[in-house]
Structure formats: C-alpha cells, structure tokens
Coordinates of C-alpha atoms and ligand atoms in Angstrom, one line a residue:
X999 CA 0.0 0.0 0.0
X1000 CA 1.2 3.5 -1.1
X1001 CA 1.6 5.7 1.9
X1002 CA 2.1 9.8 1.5
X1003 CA 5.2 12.0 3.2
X1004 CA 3.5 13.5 6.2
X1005 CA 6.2 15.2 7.3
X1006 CA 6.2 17.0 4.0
X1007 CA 2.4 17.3 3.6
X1008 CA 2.8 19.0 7.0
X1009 CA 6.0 21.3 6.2
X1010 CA 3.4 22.3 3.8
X1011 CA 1.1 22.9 5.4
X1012 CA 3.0 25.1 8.0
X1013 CA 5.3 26.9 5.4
X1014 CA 1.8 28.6 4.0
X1015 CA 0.4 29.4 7.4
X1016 CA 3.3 31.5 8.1
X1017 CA 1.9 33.9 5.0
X1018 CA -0.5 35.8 6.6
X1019 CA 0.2 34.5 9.9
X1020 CA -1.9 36.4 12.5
X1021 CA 0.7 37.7 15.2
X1022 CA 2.1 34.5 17.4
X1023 CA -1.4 32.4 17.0
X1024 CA -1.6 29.0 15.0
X1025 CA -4.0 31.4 12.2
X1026 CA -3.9 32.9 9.6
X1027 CA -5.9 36.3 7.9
X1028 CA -5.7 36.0 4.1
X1029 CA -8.5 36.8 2.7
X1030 CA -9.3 36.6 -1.2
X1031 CA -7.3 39.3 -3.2
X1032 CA -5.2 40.4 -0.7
X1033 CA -1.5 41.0 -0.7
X1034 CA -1.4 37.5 1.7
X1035 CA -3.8 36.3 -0.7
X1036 CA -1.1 36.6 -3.5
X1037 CA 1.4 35.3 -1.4
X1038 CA 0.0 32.2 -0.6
X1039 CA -0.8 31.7 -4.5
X1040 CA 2.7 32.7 -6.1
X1041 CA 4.1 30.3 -3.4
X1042 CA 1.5 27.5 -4.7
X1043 CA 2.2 27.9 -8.2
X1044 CA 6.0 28.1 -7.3
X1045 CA 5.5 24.8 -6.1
X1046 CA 3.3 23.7 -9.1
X1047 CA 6.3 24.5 -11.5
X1048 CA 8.7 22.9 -9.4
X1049 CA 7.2 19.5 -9.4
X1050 CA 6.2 20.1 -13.0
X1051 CA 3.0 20.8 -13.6
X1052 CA 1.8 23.0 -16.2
X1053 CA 0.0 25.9 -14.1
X1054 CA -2.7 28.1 -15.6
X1055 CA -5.4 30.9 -13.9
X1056 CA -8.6 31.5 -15.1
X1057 CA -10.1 34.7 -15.1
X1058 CA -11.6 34.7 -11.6
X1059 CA -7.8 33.9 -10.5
X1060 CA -8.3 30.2 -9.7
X1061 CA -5.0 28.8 -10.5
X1062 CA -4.7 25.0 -12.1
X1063 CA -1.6 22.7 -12.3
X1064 CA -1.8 19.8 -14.5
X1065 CA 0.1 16.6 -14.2
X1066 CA -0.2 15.1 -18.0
X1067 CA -1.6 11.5 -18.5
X1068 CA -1.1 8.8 -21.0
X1069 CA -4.2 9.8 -22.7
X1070 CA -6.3 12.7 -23.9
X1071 CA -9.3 11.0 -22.1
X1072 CA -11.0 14.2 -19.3
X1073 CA -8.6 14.4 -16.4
X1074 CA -9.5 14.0 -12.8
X1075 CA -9.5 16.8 -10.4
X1076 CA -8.6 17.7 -6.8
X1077 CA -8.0 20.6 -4.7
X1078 CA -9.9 23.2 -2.5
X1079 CA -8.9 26.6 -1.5
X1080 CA -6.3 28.8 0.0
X1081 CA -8.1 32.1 1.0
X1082 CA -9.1 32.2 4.8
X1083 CA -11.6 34.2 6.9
X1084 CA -10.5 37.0 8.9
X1085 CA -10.0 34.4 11.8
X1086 CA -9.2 31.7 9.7
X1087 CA -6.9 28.2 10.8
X1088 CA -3.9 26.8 8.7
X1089 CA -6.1 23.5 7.6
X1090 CA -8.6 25.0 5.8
X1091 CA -8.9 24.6 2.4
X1092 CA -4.7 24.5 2.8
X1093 CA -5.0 20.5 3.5
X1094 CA -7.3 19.9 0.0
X1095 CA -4.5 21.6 -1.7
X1096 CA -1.3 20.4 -0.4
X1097 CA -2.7 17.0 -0.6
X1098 CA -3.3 17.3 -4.1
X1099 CA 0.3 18.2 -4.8
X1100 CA 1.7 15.6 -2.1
X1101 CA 0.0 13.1 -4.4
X1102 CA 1.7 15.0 -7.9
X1103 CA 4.4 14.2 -5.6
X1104 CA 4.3 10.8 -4.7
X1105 CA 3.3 10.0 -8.5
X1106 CA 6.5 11.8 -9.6
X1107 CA 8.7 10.2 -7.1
X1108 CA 7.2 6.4 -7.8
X1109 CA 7.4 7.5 -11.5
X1110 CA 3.8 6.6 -11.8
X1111 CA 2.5 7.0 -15.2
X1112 CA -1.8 7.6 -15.1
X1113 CA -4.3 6.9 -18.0
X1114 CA -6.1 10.7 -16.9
X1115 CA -4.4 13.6 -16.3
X1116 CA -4.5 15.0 -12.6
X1117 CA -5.1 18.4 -12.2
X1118 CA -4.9 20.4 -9.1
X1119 CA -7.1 23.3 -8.5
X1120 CA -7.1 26.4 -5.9
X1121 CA -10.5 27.7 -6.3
X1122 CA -10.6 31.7 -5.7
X1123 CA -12.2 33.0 -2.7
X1124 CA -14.2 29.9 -1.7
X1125 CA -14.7 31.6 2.0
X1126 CA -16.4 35.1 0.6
X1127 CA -15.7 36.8 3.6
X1128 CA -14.8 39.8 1.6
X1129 CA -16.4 39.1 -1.7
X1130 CA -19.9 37.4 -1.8
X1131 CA -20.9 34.6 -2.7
X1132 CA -18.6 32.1 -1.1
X1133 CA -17.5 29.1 -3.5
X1134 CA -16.8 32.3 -6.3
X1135 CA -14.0 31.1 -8.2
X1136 CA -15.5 27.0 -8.3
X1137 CA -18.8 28.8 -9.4
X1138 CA -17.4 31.3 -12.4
X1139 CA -15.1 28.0 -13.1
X1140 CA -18.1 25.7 -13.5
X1141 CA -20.4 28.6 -15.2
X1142 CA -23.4 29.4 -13.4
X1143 CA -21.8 32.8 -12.0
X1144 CA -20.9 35.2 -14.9
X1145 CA -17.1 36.2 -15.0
X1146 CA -18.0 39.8 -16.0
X1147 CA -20.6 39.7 -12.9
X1148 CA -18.0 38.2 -10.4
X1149 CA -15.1 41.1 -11.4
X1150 CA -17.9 43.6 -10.2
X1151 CA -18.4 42.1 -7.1
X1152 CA -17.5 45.1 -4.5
X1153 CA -15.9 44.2 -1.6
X1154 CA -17.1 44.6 2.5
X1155 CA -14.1 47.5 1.6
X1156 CA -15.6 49.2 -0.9
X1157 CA -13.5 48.1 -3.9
X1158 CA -14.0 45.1 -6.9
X1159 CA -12.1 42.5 -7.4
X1160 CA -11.4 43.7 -11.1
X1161 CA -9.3 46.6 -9.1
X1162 CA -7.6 44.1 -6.9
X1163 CA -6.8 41.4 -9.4
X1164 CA -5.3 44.3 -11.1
X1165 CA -3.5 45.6 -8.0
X1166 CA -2.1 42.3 -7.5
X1167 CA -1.2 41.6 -10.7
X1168 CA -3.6 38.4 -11.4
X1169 CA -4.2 38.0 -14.8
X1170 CA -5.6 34.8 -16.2
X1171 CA -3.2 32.7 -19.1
X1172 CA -4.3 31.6 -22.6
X1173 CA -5.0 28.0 -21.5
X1174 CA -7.0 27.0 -19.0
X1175 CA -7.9 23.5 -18.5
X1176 CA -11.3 22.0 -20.4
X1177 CA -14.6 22.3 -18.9
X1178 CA -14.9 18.7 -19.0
X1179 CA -13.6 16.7 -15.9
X1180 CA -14.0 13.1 -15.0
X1181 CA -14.2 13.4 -11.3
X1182 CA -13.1 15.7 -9.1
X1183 CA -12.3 14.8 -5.0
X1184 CA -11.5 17.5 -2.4
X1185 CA -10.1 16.6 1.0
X1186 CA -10.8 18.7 4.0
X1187 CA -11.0 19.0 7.5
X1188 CA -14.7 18.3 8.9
X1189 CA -14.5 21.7 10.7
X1190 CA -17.6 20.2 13.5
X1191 CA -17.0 17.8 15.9
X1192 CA -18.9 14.3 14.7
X1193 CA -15.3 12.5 13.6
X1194 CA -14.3 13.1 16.8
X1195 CA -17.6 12.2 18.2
X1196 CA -18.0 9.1 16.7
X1197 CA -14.2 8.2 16.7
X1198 CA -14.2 8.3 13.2
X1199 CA -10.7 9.0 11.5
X1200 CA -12.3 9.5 7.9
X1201 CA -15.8 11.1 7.2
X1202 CA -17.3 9.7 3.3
X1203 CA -19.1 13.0 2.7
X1204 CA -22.7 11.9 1.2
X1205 CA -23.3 15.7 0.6
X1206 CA -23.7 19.3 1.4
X1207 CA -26.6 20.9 3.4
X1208 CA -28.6 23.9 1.5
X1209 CA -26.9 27.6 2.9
X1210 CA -29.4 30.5 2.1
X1211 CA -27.5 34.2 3.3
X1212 CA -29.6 37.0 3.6
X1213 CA -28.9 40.8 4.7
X1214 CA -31.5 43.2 6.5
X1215 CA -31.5 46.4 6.2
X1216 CA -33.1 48.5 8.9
X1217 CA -33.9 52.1 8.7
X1218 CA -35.5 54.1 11.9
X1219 CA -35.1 57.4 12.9
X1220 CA -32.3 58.5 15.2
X1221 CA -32.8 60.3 18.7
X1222 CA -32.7 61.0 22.1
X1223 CA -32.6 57.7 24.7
X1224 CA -33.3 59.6 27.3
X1225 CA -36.3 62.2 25.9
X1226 CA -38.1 60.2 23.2
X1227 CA -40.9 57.8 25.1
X1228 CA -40.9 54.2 24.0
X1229 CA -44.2 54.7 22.3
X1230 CA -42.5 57.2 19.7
X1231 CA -39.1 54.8 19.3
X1232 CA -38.7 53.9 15.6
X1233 CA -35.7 51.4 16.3
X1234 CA -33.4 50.0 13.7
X1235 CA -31.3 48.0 16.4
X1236 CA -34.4 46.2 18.4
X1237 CA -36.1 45.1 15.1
X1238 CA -32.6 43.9 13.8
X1239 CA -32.2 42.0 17.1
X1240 CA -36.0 40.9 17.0
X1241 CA -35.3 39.2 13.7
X1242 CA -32.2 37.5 15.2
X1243 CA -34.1 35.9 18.0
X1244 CA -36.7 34.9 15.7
X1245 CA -34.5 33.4 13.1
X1246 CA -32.8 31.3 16.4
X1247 CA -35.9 30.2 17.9
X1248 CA -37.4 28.8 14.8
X1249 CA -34.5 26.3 14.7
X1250 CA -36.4 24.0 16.8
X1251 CA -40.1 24.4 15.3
X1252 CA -38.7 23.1 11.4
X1253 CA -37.7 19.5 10.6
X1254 CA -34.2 18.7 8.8
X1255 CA -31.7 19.7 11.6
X1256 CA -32.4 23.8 10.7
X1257 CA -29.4 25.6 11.5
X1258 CA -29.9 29.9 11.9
X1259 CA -26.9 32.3 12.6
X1260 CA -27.0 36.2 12.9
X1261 CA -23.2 36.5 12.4
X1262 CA -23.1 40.3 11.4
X1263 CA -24.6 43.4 12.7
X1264 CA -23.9 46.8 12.5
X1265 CA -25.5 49.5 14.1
X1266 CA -25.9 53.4 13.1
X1267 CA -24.7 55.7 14.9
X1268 CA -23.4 52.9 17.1
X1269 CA -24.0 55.3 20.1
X1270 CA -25.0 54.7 23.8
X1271 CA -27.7 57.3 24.5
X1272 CA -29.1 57.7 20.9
X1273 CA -31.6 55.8 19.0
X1274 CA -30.4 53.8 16.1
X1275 CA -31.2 55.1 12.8
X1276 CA -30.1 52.3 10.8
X1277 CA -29.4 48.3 11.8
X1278 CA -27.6 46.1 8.8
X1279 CA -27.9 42.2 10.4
X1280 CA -27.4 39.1 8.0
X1281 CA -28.9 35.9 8.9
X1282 CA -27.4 32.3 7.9
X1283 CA -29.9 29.5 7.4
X1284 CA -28.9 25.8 6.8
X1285 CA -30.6 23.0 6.3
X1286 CA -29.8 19.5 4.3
X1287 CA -33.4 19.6 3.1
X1288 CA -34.3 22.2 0.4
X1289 CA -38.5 22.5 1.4
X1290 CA -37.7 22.7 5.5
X1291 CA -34.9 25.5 3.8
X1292 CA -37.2 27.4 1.9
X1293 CA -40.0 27.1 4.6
X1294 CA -37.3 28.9 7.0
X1295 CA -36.5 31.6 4.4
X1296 CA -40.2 32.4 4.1
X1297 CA -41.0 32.4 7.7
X1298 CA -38.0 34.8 8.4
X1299 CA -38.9 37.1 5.7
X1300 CA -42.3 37.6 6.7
X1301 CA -41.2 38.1 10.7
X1302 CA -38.7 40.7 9.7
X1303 CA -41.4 42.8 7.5
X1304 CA -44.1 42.1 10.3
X1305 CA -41.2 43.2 13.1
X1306 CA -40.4 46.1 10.7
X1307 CA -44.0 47.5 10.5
X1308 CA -44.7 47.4 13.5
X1309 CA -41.9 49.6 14.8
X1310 CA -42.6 51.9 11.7
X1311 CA -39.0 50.7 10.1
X1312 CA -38.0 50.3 7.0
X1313 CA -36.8 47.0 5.7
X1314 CA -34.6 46.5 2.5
X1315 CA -33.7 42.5 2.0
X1316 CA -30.8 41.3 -0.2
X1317 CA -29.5 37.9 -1.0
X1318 CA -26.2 37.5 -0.2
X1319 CA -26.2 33.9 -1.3
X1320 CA -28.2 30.8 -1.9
X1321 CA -27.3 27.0 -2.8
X1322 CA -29.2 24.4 -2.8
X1323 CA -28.5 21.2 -0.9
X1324 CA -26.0 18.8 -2.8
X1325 CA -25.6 14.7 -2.7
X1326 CA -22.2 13.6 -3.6
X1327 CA -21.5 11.1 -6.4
X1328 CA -22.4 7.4 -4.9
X1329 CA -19.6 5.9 -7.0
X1330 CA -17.2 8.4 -5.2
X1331 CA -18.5 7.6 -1.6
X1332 CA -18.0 3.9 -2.4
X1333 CA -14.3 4.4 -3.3
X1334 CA -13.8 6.9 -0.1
X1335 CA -15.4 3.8 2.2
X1336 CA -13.4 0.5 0.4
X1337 CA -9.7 3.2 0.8
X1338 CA -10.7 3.5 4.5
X1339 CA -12.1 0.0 4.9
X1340 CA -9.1 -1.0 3.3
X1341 CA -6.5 0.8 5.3
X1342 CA -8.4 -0.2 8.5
X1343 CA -9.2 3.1 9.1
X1344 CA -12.7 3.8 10.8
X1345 CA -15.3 6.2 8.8
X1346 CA -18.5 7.8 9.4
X1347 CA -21.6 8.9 6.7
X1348 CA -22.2 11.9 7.2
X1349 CA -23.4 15.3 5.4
X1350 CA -21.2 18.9 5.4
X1351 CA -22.1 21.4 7.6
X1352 CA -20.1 23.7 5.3
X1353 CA -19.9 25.0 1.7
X1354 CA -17.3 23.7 -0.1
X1355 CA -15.9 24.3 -3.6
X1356 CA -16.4 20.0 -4.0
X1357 CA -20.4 21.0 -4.4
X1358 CA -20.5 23.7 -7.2
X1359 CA -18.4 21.0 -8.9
X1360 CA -21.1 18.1 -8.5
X1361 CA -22.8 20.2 -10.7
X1362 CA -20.6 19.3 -13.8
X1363 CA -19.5 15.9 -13.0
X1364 CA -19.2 13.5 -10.2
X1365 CA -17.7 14.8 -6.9
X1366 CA -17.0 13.7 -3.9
X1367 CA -14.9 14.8 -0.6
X1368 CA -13.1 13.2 2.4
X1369 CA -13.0 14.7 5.6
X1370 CA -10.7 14.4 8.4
X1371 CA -11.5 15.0 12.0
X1372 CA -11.2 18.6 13.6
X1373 CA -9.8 18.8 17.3
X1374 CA -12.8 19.8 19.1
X1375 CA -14.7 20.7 16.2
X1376 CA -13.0 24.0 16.3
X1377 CA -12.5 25.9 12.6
X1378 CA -13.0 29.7 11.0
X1379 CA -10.1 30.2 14.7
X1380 CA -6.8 30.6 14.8
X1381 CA -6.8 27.6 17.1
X1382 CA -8.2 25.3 14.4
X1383 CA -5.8 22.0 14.6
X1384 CA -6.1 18.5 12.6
X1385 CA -4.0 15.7 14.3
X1386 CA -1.2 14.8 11.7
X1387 CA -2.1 11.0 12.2
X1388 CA -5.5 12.0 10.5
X1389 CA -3.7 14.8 7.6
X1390 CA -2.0 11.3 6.4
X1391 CA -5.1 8.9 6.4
X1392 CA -6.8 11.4 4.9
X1393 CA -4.2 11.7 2.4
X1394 CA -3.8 8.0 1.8
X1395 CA -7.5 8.1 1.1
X1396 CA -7.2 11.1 -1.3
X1397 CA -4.2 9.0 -3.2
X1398 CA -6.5 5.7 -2.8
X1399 CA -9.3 7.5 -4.8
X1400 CA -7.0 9.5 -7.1
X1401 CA -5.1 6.6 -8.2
X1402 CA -8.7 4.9 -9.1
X1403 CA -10.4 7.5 -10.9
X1404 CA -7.0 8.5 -13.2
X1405 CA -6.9 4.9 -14.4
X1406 CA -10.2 4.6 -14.8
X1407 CA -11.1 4.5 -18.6
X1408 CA -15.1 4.8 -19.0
X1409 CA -16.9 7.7 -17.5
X1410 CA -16.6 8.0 -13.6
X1411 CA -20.9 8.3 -13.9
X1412 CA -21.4 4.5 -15.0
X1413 CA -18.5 2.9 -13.2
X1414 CA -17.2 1.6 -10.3
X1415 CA -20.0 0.8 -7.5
Ligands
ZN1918 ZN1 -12.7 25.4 3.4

C-alpha cells in the first residue's frame, strides 16, 4: 500500500500558514485578493512549476496545475482553497490543496505513469468573507456565476475584485484547462465535531446541506434615549435583534436539523444614548433539506417585514447567497469507504455542515470529498488543529481514490459501484 510524506504534507502545510500568519497564534488572515492572498498563490504555483506541472489561472484567479496523463481522455481533479476568513486556521482549504500536490508528488517520485491527467485546482475565494458569494472562483469555473458579474463584485471594503486582481497583478493565461472533468475529490478538515464524536478518523461525505445568506437592512429614525418615550421609538437596532431571535428560535419548530446564525450586525450611529437610525444584520440558514430550507426563508422574511412595520422601520432584504443542498457522487462515496475499509481506518456517513468548492463542482460531473477529524470541532479560529495521524489517512485516502479515478477509462458516472 502507497503511503504519503507526512512530514512534508505537514512542512506544507506550516510553510503557507506563516503567510499571513496572524501575530504568534496558529491562524492565519488571508483573505481573497489580498496581498497575503497573492502570497499564498505565487508560493502554490511556485511549487506547481517545481514538481512540474503545467499551471494556468482563469479569469476569476483560480490557479490549475496539471500533471499530464497517457491519454487525452477528461482528467480527474482535486483541490480546495487557499483564502481564509478573517480568523481563519492553517487547515482550511490549505489541507485539499497540499494534498493534491503531495500526491503530484508521490506520483512523480514512484514514477507513476496515469491513463487521466490529474489536475490540481485552488479555487478563488471559496470563504467570501470579503467578496460574496462564497465558492466564487469554483462557481465562475463551473459557469453558473458570470465572470464579468464576479469582477464587479464590490468588496465589504468598498472596492471590486477587477481593481484588486489588477493591483495584485492576477491576470488569467491563454490555457486554462477543459470544462470537462471526470471526477473531481476535495479533502478537507470536517471543521464540526462528529469524527471526533463518533471516533471516526475519515468522514465519506454523502453531501452538502442547503446555505441560504440574507442581509437586512433596517432604517429608523435617530434620537434622544433619554427624551423620546418608548411609544414614539422607531428602532433599527431592536427590530434587527427581534429578527435575530426569531430566526434562532425557529430552529427547533422546522424538521431537517435547521441551523440559523445572525453572524453580522452593525449599528448606526453605534452610540450609547441615541436611538439607532439604521441596523444592517445578516442571517445564515442551513438546512440539508431544500423544502424545510425554503419554509425557514419564508417564515423569516415575513417576521422581519411584520417586526419592521410594526416599529414603523423600513426594511430592505438582499440575498447575499443561496445554494441548494448537494448529494455527492455514490460511486465516489463507495471508493472513499473501500480506501478506509481497506487501510483499517474507521469512517462515518455523514453530510457537510459547510460549503465547499467539492459542491458547485457536482454540478458538472461526479464529486465527492473526504473529511478528516477537527480537534474539538474547532474551525474559521486561529486555534483550528487537525492531528497529523488524520492529515496522512486522509491523504492515503485522497491518493486511494486519485489513483482509481485516473486509471479509470469509462466515465466516472457508470463505473465503479
Ligand atoms: Zn474550506
């Protein structure tokens, strides 16, 4: 049995968590775009050329190095993402795409010939922490998000990422690879605690629970705490925070494990003793069923209008984002389940909590993702941490699956259950 370098998967690992290394934590802050951003990806593609792949970017910025097959049969792709959230840990995303190459790697150094070619992809802001939606680059890549549409995208500071490609010099190549992929496999750290739950050291990913985003906007009429009776309040702040409680209550009322978060909220004039004039909140709904998802969307639109009239607020709603629930490739699970079953490693069914590039992908051929266990389910925090015992079975299992799908020689849809 073929077993990876963990010592250099995890000197990987490290070296790009000390680009954008927040202070002396364990995290990182790079954030799509940004000078770290560009860091982290010249120091990829450096890496790409030196185990020689041929590296292209797309327009969006996602960057693609391609290990050549034996054929001109549709390669098989891996990968994830190497943008973080403000607070983000060195395992997210980083693992998907360090794996990839530790298998280029491994392939090279066994001199491992494959029918498919292997191509390993960092998507372009998959966290959209600065530019929404998440998953951008995998969704311009795939098509359902207009290029044109994505380089207008303004930023939470104000500018596009046309002006910051441009700032940091990111322009796309002449090639980029075909449109038509045989399979794609992402590996990534569970970021929830249910491997280590369960005891489970690999998690066969059956799919990825809906995530609608949505922004209210609040507008009420600033003045004084102390002089203006509660009767005569119109306040942007209390219906922001009504809709926040709602949205967290009606967790338990719908079916489906509904999930609600209000992670943002900012307040206008943000003062002690005056009235808010304006409240922007966002709320975060999840749910792995699409009805139960779309019955919590209505029910918390039609709170926040009700909460809004009645304190004589305005209400403006925007969709930040919106995707649909997504089942992984069967075929895909199988192979994830025999690798583990195989290596005597334990595994656990189970569905992602998070978004992940892996799911805008099942959209254009079969996909599927491994996850590894997160120490106390911690992730998004500096203090984010992946035992390395679990970075190399999850590793093993990406090579397991790899090495299937590149020999593979009819499509990855009517093959191997
Ligand atoms: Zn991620």
């Amino acid at each position: 049995m073929v077993m990876i370098n963990i010592d250099r998967l995890c000197a990987r690992i490290n070296a790009l968590a000390e680009i954008g290394r927040v202070g002396d934590t364990h995290g990182v802050c790079r954030l799509a775009f940004s000078d770290e951003d560009r860091l982290a990806r010249d120091h990829i593609a450096q890496l790409m050329h030196t185990l020689g792949l041929a590296v292209s970017v797309d327009g969006i910025g996602n960057i693609f190095g391609k290990r050549a097959g034996q054929t001109e049969r549709s390669p098989v792709m891996t990968g994830s993402h190497i943008d973080s959230v403000r607070t983000g840990g060195r395992y997210d995303g980083t693992l998907g795409v360090a794996a990839g190459l530790e298998v280029v790697e491994r392939l090279n150094e066994l001199g491992i010939d494959t029918e498919r070619a292997l191509v390993v992809a960092v998507f372009a802001n998959e966290e959209g922490a600065r530019f929404q939606p998440d998953m951008m680059g995998s969704l311009v890549f795939q098509g359902d998000l207009d290029l044109v549409q994505a380089l207008d995208t303004i930023g939470i500071d104000g500018t596009s990422i046309r002006d910051n490609l441009r700032r940091i010099g990111i322009a796309p190549t002449t090639r980029t690879p075909d449109k038509a992929i045989h399979a794609f496999v992402e590996l990534h750290i569970e970021q929830g605690p249910v491997l280590e739950r369960t005891g489970a050291t690999i998690g066969v990913v059956e799919g990825v629970q809906g995530i609608s985003w949505t922004e209210f906007t609040i507008g009420g009429s600033s003045n004084h705490a102390g002089t203006t009776p509660m009767s005569m309040r119109r306040d942007a702040a209390f219906v922001a925070c009504d809709i926040a409680v709602f949205a967290r209550r009606l967790c338990s009322a719908i079916a489906g494990n509904q999930l609600a978060t209000a992670g943002s909220m900012s307040v206008f004039p943000n003062l002690v003793n005056v009235i808010p004039s304006k409240a922007v909140i966002t709320i975060d709904l999840r749910n792995t069923n699409e009805e139960q998802l779309k019955l919590a969307e209505r029910r918390v639109l039609a709170y926040a209008k009700d909460a809004a009239a009645s304190d004589g607020t305005t209400l403006d709603v925007r969709t930040l984002a919106r995707f649909e629930p997504v089942s992984f490739s069967p075929q895909i699970m199988s192979r994830v389940a025999r690798s583990a079953a195989t290596r005597s490693l334990r595994m656990h069914r189970m569905p992602s909590g998070a978004g992940h590039d892996a799911q805008i992908l099942a959209r254009m051929c079969p996909a599927g993702m491994i996850f590894v266990p997160s120490v106390g389910g911690v992730s998004h925090n500096f203090n984010e941490f992946t035992r390395p015992d679990d970075l190399e079975a999850g590793a093993m299992v990406l090579w397991d699956v790899l090495l299937e799908l590149l020999n593979e020689r009819d499509p990855a849809s009517t093959a191997g259950i």
